[in-house]
mmCIF file of C-alpha atoms and ligand atoms in Angstrom:
data_model
loop_
_atom_site.group_PDB
_atom_site.id
_atom_site.type_symbol
_atom_site.label_atom_id
_atom_site.label_comp_id
_atom_site.label_asym_id
_atom_site.label_seq_id
_atom_site.Cartn_x
_atom_site.Cartn_y
_atom_site.Cartn_z
ATOM 1 C CA MET A 1420 -18.889 -2.066 -44.260
ATOM 2 C CA LYS A 1421 -21.933 -0.727 -45.920
ATOM 3 C CA ASN A 1422 -21.852 -1.275 -49.632
ATOM 4 C CA SER A 1423 -23.209 2.187 -50.558
ATOM 5 C CA ASN A 1424 -22.596 1.606 -54.325
ATOM 6 C CA PRO A 1425 -23.612 -1.953 -54.961
ATOM 7 C CA SER A 1426 -24.126 -1.423 -58.739
ATOM 8 C CA LYS A 1427 -21.500 -1.736 -61.484
ATOM 9 C CA GLN A 1428 -19.730 1.548 -62.318
ATOM 10 C CA ARG A 1429 -17.710 2.751 -65.323
ATOM 11 C CA LEU A 1430 -13.970 2.059 -64.648
ATOM 12 C CA ASP A 1431 -13.079 5.674 -65.262
ATOM 13 C CA GLN A 1432 -15.723 6.816 -62.715
ATOM 14 C CA LEU A 1433 -14.578 4.334 -60.192
ATOM 15 C CA LEU A 1434 -10.925 5.508 -60.350
ATOM 16 C CA THR A 1435 -11.787 9.157 -60.237
ATOM 17 C CA SER A 1436 -14.233 8.861 -57.359
ATOM 18 C CA LEU A 1437 -11.575 7.005 -55.382
ATOM 19 C CA GLY A 1438 -9.047 9.723 -56.017
ATOM 20 C CA TYR A 1439 -6.649 7.663 -58.349
ATOM 21 C CA ALA A 1440 -6.604 10.400 -61.133
ATOM 22 C CA SER A 1441 -8.728 13.002 -62.818
ATOM 23 C CA ARG A 1442 -11.281 11.804 -65.260
ATOM 24 C CA SER A 1443 -9.123 12.418 -68.286
ATOM 25 C CA GLU A 1444 -6.020 10.880 -66.624
ATOM 26 C CA SER A 1445 -8.028 7.806 -65.515
ATOM 27 C CA LYS A 1446 -9.094 7.235 -69.131
ATOM 28 C CA LYS A 1447 -5.397 7.337 -70.159
ATOM 29 C CA LEU A 1448 -4.373 4.965 -67.238
ATOM 30 C CA ILE A 1449 -7.134 2.591 -68.194
ATOM 31 C CA ALA A 1450 -6.061 2.645 -71.891
ATOM 32 C CA SER A 1451 -2.473 1.861 -70.750
ATOM 33 C CA GLY A 1452 -3.683 -1.431 -69.388
ATOM 34 C CA VAL A 1453 -3.160 -1.108 -65.690
ATOM 35 C CA VAL A 1454 -6.739 -2.255 -64.792
ATOM 36 C CA THR A 1455 -8.054 -5.734 -64.821
ATOM 37 C CA VAL A 1456 -11.555 -6.872 -64.120
ATOM 38 C CA GLU A 1457 -11.914 -10.419 -62.817
ATOM 39 C CA GLY A 1458 -8.467 -11.082 -64.088
ATOM 40 C CA LYS A 1459 -8.867 -9.701 -67.608
ATOM 41 C CA LYS A 1460 -7.015 -6.535 -68.759
ATOM 42 C CA ILE A 1461 -9.634 -3.925 -69.684
ATOM 43 C CA THR A 1462 -8.654 -0.918 -71.673
ATOM 44 C CA LYS A 1463 -12.078 0.719 -72.242
ATOM 45 C CA SER A 1464 -12.938 3.413 -69.778
ATOM 46 C CA ASP A 1465 -16.701 2.952 -70.149
ATOM 47 C CA PHE A 1466 -16.542 -0.798 -69.135
ATOM 48 C CA LYS A 1467 -18.682 -1.270 -66.113
ATOM 49 C CA ALA A 1468 -17.648 -3.453 -63.241
ATOM 50 C CA PHE A 1469 -18.289 -3.994 -59.486
ATOM 51 C CA HIS A 1470 -15.702 -2.295 -57.231
ATOM 52 C CA HIS A 1471 -14.619 -5.768 -55.807
ATOM 53 C CA GLU A 1472 -13.827 -7.133 -59.333
ATOM 54 C CA VAL A 1473 -11.239 -4.470 -60.234
ATOM 55 C CA LEU A 1474 -7.465 -4.418 -59.638
ATOM 56 C CA PHE A 1475 -5.346 -1.451 -60.292
ATOM 57 C CA GLU A 1476 -1.703 -2.428 -61.046
ATOM 58 C CA GLY A 1477 -2.527 -5.783 -59.672
ATOM 59 C CA VAL A 1478 -3.904 -4.506 -56.323
ATOM 60 C CA PRO A 1479 -7.526 -4.396 -55.251
ATOM 61 C CA LEU A 1480 -8.985 -0.893 -55.210
ATOM 62 C CA ASP A 1481 -9.060 1.373 -52.065
ATOM 63 C CA PRO A 1482 -12.207 0.915 -50.120
ATOM 64 C CA GLN A 1483 -15.321 2.063 -51.907
ATOM 65 C CA GLN A 1484 -17.592 4.914 -50.699
ATOM 66 C CA GLY A 1485 -19.172 4.374 -47.358
ATOM 67 C CA MET A 1486 -16.035 3.858 -45.233
ATOM 68 C CA VAL A 1487 -15.536 4.764 -41.707
ATOM 69 C CA ILE A 1488 -12.053 5.362 -40.324
ATOM 70 C CA LEU A 1489 -11.134 5.142 -36.670
ATOM 71 C CA MET A 1490 -7.937 7.254 -36.128
ATOM 72 C CA HIS A 1491 -5.725 7.767 -33.099
ATOM 73 C CA LYS A 1492 -5.279 11.479 -33.536
ATOM 74 C CA PRO A 1493 -2.005 12.989 -32.075
ATOM 75 C CA THR A 1494 -1.809 16.335 -30.745
ATOM 76 C CA GLY A 1495 -0.666 19.072 -33.156
ATOM 77 C CA LEU A 1496 -2.988 18.125 -36.095
ATOM 78 C CA VAL A 1497 -5.975 20.095 -37.051
ATOM 79 C CA CYS A 1498 -9.474 18.696 -37.921
ATOM 80 C CA SER A 1499 -9.832 20.853 -40.998
ATOM 81 C CA HIS A 1500 -9.617 20.701 -44.806
ATOM 82 C CA ASP A 1501 -7.721 23.932 -44.886
ATOM 83 C CA ASP A 1502 -4.082 23.502 -45.437
ATOM 84 C CA GLY A 1503 -3.482 27.025 -44.154
ATOM 85 C CA GLU A 1504 -4.317 25.838 -40.638
ATOM 86 C CA GLY A 1505 -1.248 23.686 -40.363
ATOM 87 C CA GLN A 1506 -0.780 19.851 -40.359
ATOM 88 C CA LEU A 1507 -4.142 18.303 -40.949
ATOM 89 C CA VAL A 1508 -5.615 14.902 -39.704
ATOM 90 C CA TYR A 1509 -6.091 14.019 -43.433
ATOM 91 C CA ASP A 1510 -2.264 14.127 -43.892
ATOM 92 C CA LEU A 1511 -2.098 10.825 -41.964
ATOM 93 C CA LEU A 1512 -4.234 9.089 -44.677
ATOM 94 C CA PRO A 1513 -2.897 7.957 -48.089
ATOM 95 C CA VAL A 1514 -2.314 10.902 -50.285
ATOM 96 C CA ARG A 1515 -4.866 9.982 -52.938
ATOM 97 C CA TRP A 1516 -7.715 9.733 -50.342
ATOM 98 C CA ARG A 1517 -7.505 13.573 -50.307
ATOM 99 C CA ASN A 1518 -8.939 13.526 -53.952
ATOM 100 C CA ARG A 1519 -11.911 11.199 -53.234
ATOM 101 C CA ASP A 1520 -15.370 12.296 -54.133
ATOM 102 C CA PRO A 1521 -17.356 12.247 -51.937
ATOM 103 C CA LYS A 1522 -14.584 13.602 -49.632
ATOM 104 C CA ILE A 1523 -13.596 12.223 -46.338
ATOM 105 C CA SER A 1524 -14.444 14.484 -43.324
ATOM 106 C CA THR A 1525 -14.080 14.133 -39.601
ATOM 107 C CA ILE A 1526 -17.227 13.104 -37.493
ATOM 108 C CA GLY A 1527 -17.097 16.041 -35.051
ATOM 109 C CA ARG A 1528 -13.825 17.524 -34.205
ATOM 110 C CA LEU A 1529 -11.015 17.337 -31.711
ATOM 111 C CA ASP A 1530 -9.016 20.446 -30.942
ATOM 112 C CA LYS A 1531 -5.462 20.810 -32.208
ATOM 113 C CA ASP A 1532 -4.114 20.192 -28.710
ATOM 114 C CA THR A 1533 -6.397 17.133 -28.056
ATOM 115 C CA SER A 1534 -5.333 13.503 -28.869
ATOM 116 C CA GLY A 1535 -7.342 10.328 -29.148
ATOM 117 C CA LEU A 1536 -10.196 8.668 -30.866
ATOM 118 C CA LEU A 1537 -11.390 10.374 -33.977
ATOM 119 C CA LEU A 1538 -13.878 8.997 -36.524
ATOM 120 C CA LEU A 1539 -13.938 10.026 -40.168
ATOM 121 C CA THR A 1540 -16.189 9.112 -43.030
ATOM 122 C CA ASP A 1541 -17.121 9.828 -46.685
ATOM 123 C CA ASP A 1542 -20.793 8.954 -45.936
ATOM 124 C CA GLY A 1543 -22.688 12.202 -45.661
ATOM 125 C CA GLN A 1544 -25.781 10.653 -44.168
ATOM 126 C CA LEU A 1545 -23.795 8.844 -41.412
ATOM 127 C CA LEU A 1546 -21.879 12.109 -40.700
ATOM 128 C CA HIS A 1547 -25.070 13.848 -40.166
ATOM 129 C CA ARG A 1548 -26.534 11.175 -38.022
ATOM 130 C CA LEU A 1549 -23.470 10.873 -35.791
ATOM 131 C CA THR A 1550 -23.102 14.555 -35.321
ATOM 132 C CA SER A 1551 -26.783 15.177 -34.615
ATOM 133 C CA PRO A 1552 -27.527 16.605 -31.156
ATOM 134 C CA LYS A 1553 -30.382 14.094 -31.030
ATOM 135 C CA TYR A 1554 -27.988 11.229 -30.382
ATOM 136 C CA HIS A 1555 -26.415 11.511 -26.977
ATOM 137 C CA VAL A 1556 -23.592 9.238 -27.504
ATOM 138 C CA PRO A 1557 -21.261 9.150 -24.452
ATOM 139 C CA LYS A 1558 -17.702 10.296 -25.130
ATOM 140 C CA LEU A 1559 -15.006 9.607 -22.389
ATOM 141 C CA TYR A 1560 -12.080 12.052 -22.097
ATOM 142 C CA GLU A 1561 -8.938 11.703 -19.937
ATOM 143 C CA VAL A 1562 -8.215 15.056 -18.505
ATOM 144 C CA THR A 1563 -5.094 16.546 -16.862
ATOM 145 C CA LEU A 1564 -5.603 19.710 -14.982
ATOM 146 C CA ASP A 1565 -3.438 22.660 -13.969
ATOM 147 C CA ARG A 1566 -4.516 22.773 -10.451
ATOM 148 C CA PRO A 1567 -5.956 20.228 -8.029
ATOM 149 C CA LEU A 1568 -9.705 19.707 -7.926
ATOM 150 C CA ARG A 1569 -11.562 21.891 -5.328
ATOM 151 C CA GLY A 1570 -14.165 19.197 -4.619
ATOM 152 C CA ASP A 1571 -17.410 20.296 -5.932
ATOM 153 C CA GLU A 1572 -16.781 19.675 -9.660
ATOM 154 C CA ALA A 1573 -18.437 16.218 -9.923
ATOM 155 C CA GLU A 1574 -21.635 17.555 -8.419
ATOM 156 C CA ILE A 1575 -21.647 20.663 -10.667
ATOM 157 C CA PHE A 1576 -20.943 18.732 -13.764
ATOM 158 C CA ALA A 1577 -23.629 16.136 -13.005
ATOM 159 C CA SER A 1578 -26.275 18.693 -12.097
ATOM 160 C CA GLY A 1579 -27.199 19.614 -15.726
ATOM 161 C CA THR A 1580 -27.248 23.271 -14.655
ATOM 162 C CA LEU A 1581 -23.661 24.368 -15.706
ATOM 163 C CA MET A 1582 -23.847 27.332 -18.133
ATOM 164 C CA LEU A 1583 -20.974 27.962 -20.380
ATOM 165 C CA LYS A 1584 -20.103 31.510 -21.467
ATOM 166 C CA GLY A 1585 -22.121 32.634 -24.495
ATOM 167 C CA GLU A 1586 -24.395 29.566 -24.427
ATOM 168 C CA LYS A 1587 -28.225 29.591 -24.091
ATOM 169 C CA SER A 1588 -28.676 26.228 -22.402
ATOM 170 C CA PRO A 1589 -26.911 24.379 -19.626
ATOM 171 C CA CYS A 1590 -24.617 21.497 -20.277
ATOM 172 C CA LEU A 1591 -26.282 18.122 -20.093
ATOM 173 C CA PRO A 1592 -25.277 16.176 -17.008
ATOM 174 C CA ALA A 1593 -21.656 14.818 -17.339
ATOM 175 C CA LYS A 1594 -19.955 12.116 -15.272
ATOM 176 C CA LEU A 1595 -16.618 13.041 -13.507
ATOM 177 C CA LYS A 1596 -14.379 10.257 -12.156
ATOM 178 C CA ILE A 1597 -11.491 11.266 -10.008
ATOM 179 C CA ILE A 1598 -8.137 9.498 -10.846
ATOM 180 C CA GLY A 1599 -5.866 11.825 -8.919
ATOM 181 C CA ALA A 1600 -5.684 15.453 -7.624
ATOM 182 C CA THR A 1601 -5.066 16.730 -11.186
ATOM 183 C CA HIS A 1602 -6.214 13.690 -13.226
ATOM 184 C CA VAL A 1603 -9.798 12.908 -14.012
ATOM 185 C CA THR A 1604 -11.962 11.296 -16.665
ATOM 186 C CA LEU A 1605 -15.071 13.093 -17.847
ATOM 187 C CA GLU A 1606 -17.876 11.543 -19.826
ATOM 188 C CA ILE A 1607 -20.096 13.975 -21.861
ATOM 189 C CA THR A 1608 -22.922 13.344 -24.298
ATOM 190 C CA GLU A 1609 -22.685 16.526 -26.282
ATOM 191 C CA GLY A 1610 -20.029 18.018 -28.477
ATOM 192 C CA ARG A 1611 -20.076 21.755 -27.764
ATOM 193 C CA TYR A 1612 -17.174 23.884 -29.007
ATOM 194 C CA HIS A 1613 -14.163 23.339 -26.612
ATOM 195 C CA GLN A 1614 -16.649 21.770 -24.285
ATOM 196 C CA ILE A 1615 -14.341 20.026 -21.753
ATOM 197 C CA ARG A 1616 -11.849 22.967 -21.593
ATOM 198 C CA ARG A 1617 -14.729 25.410 -21.048
ATOM 199 C CA MET A 1618 -16.346 23.174 -18.393
ATOM 200 C CA PHE A 1619 -13.135 23.178 -16.320
ATOM 201 C CA ALA A 1620 -12.657 26.987 -17.070
ATOM 202 C CA ALA A 1621 -16.165 27.389 -15.615
ATOM 203 C CA VAL A 1622 -15.028 25.766 -12.287
ATOM 204 C CA GLY A 1623 -11.777 27.850 -12.085
ATOM 205 C CA ASN A 1624 -9.412 25.287 -13.532
ATOM 206 C CA HIS A 1625 -7.387 24.792 -16.637
ATOM 207 C CA VAL A 1626 -7.010 21.704 -18.827
ATOM 208 C CA THR A 1627 -3.346 21.034 -19.694
ATOM 209 C CA ALA A 1628 -3.783 17.723 -21.542
ATOM 210 C CA LEU A 1629 -6.919 16.213 -23.148
ATOM 211 C CA HIS A 1630 -7.331 12.685 -24.650
ATOM 212 C CA ARG A 1631 -10.541 11.087 -25.995
ATOM 213 C CA SER A 1632 -10.419 7.319 -25.149
ATOM 214 C CA ARG A 1633 -13.910 6.282 -26.008
ATOM 215 C CA ILE A 1634 -17.003 7.028 -28.036
ATOM 216 C CA GLY A 1635 -20.029 4.811 -27.121
ATOM 217 C CA ASP A 1636 -18.247 1.308 -26.871
ATOM 218 C CA LEU A 1637 -15.514 2.208 -29.395
ATOM 219 C CA THR A 1638 -12.009 2.447 -28.050
ATOM 220 C CA LEU A 1639 -8.508 2.746 -29.604
ATOM 221 C CA GLY A 1640 -7.604 -0.700 -28.887
ATOM 222 C CA ASP A 1641 -4.048 -1.358 -30.032
ATOM 223 C CA LEU A 1642 -3.892 1.656 -32.329
ATOM 224 C CA LYS A 1643 -0.822 3.808 -31.722
ATOM 225 C CA SER A 1644 -0.741 7.510 -32.145
ATOM 226 C CA SER A 1645 -1.163 8.573 -35.694
ATOM 227 C CA GLU A 1646 -2.433 5.154 -36.794
ATOM 228 C CA TYR A 1647 -5.849 4.479 -38.101
ATOM 229 C CA ARG A 1648 -8.034 1.533 -39.223
ATOM 230 C CA ILE A 1649 -11.182 1.145 -41.264
ATOM 231 C CA ILE A 1650 -13.920 -0.107 -39.170
ATOM 232 C CA LYS A 1651 -17.216 -1.923 -39.907
ATOM 233 C CA LEU A 1652 -20.490 -0.234 -39.649
ATOM 234 C CA ASP A 1653 -21.699 -2.443 -36.917
ATOM 235 C CA GLU A 1654 -18.733 -1.264 -34.710
ATOM 236 C CA LEU A 1655 -20.222 2.220 -34.658
ATOM 237 C CA PRO A 1656 -21.862 3.636 -31.523
ATOM 238 C CA ILE A 1657 -25.368 4.261 -33.195
HETATM 239 N N1 URA B 1963 -13.608 19.225 -25.527
HETATM 240 C C1 URA B 1963 -12.537 20.169 -25.719
HETATM 241 O O1 URA B 1963 -12.452 21.079 -24.987
HETATM 242 N N2 URA B 1963 -11.769 19.874 -26.686
HETATM 243 C C2 URA B 1963 -11.819 18.756 -27.550
HETATM 244 O O2 URA B 1963 -11.105 18.514 -28.471
HETATM 245 C C3 URA B 1963 -12.933 17.832 -27.252
HETATM 246 C C4 URA B 1963 -13.737 18.126 -26.241
#
């Protein structure tokens, strides 16, 4: 993982940025003696230490800033920070991670009804890079359809001419692989709003289930639905 904060930091700052407690509560916690640095109890909040040297209640700190999370998103959860929208993908992470600063955000989104591979990060630059339309990282989706294919879909999707309603430019060429009459995989290199569902709507079909199984070379591996793991930067697709 990138060490985006390789310098020593004040203990209260470290705890607050990682979401353990507010700044004033962090000071109190440190004064109460729950923090050790290289094995020594430290009660002064302005003491500076490297992240890896610090234990909180005898346990190493949560990962420092610059982390990337690979999540197996289940259906029914929303890629939003707004609690009003229902259960959130962030609810699958440890509670205190909600209070981290900088905050963790999803890299792109999956619809509420879509399952599969979702990346999250607290690294703003990385987020920007990975969501930039400049990078055409292939994303593979497993698609279940309401109706059998009519036969011309692969050609239309590959042509680079398919226009979606309300869009000014056609979809980039996409690769359709037929698994069965109502089961396909579709590889796209963009991330337009509801893109897969809208592509199939444009050819008179309807997506009944959607699962993202790959981004670049990244797959879910053994991760079960709702599980996540922290990945190394060199595992990323770009
Ligand atoms: N395309 C969609 O329609 N939905 C997703 O969640 C992802 C791609």
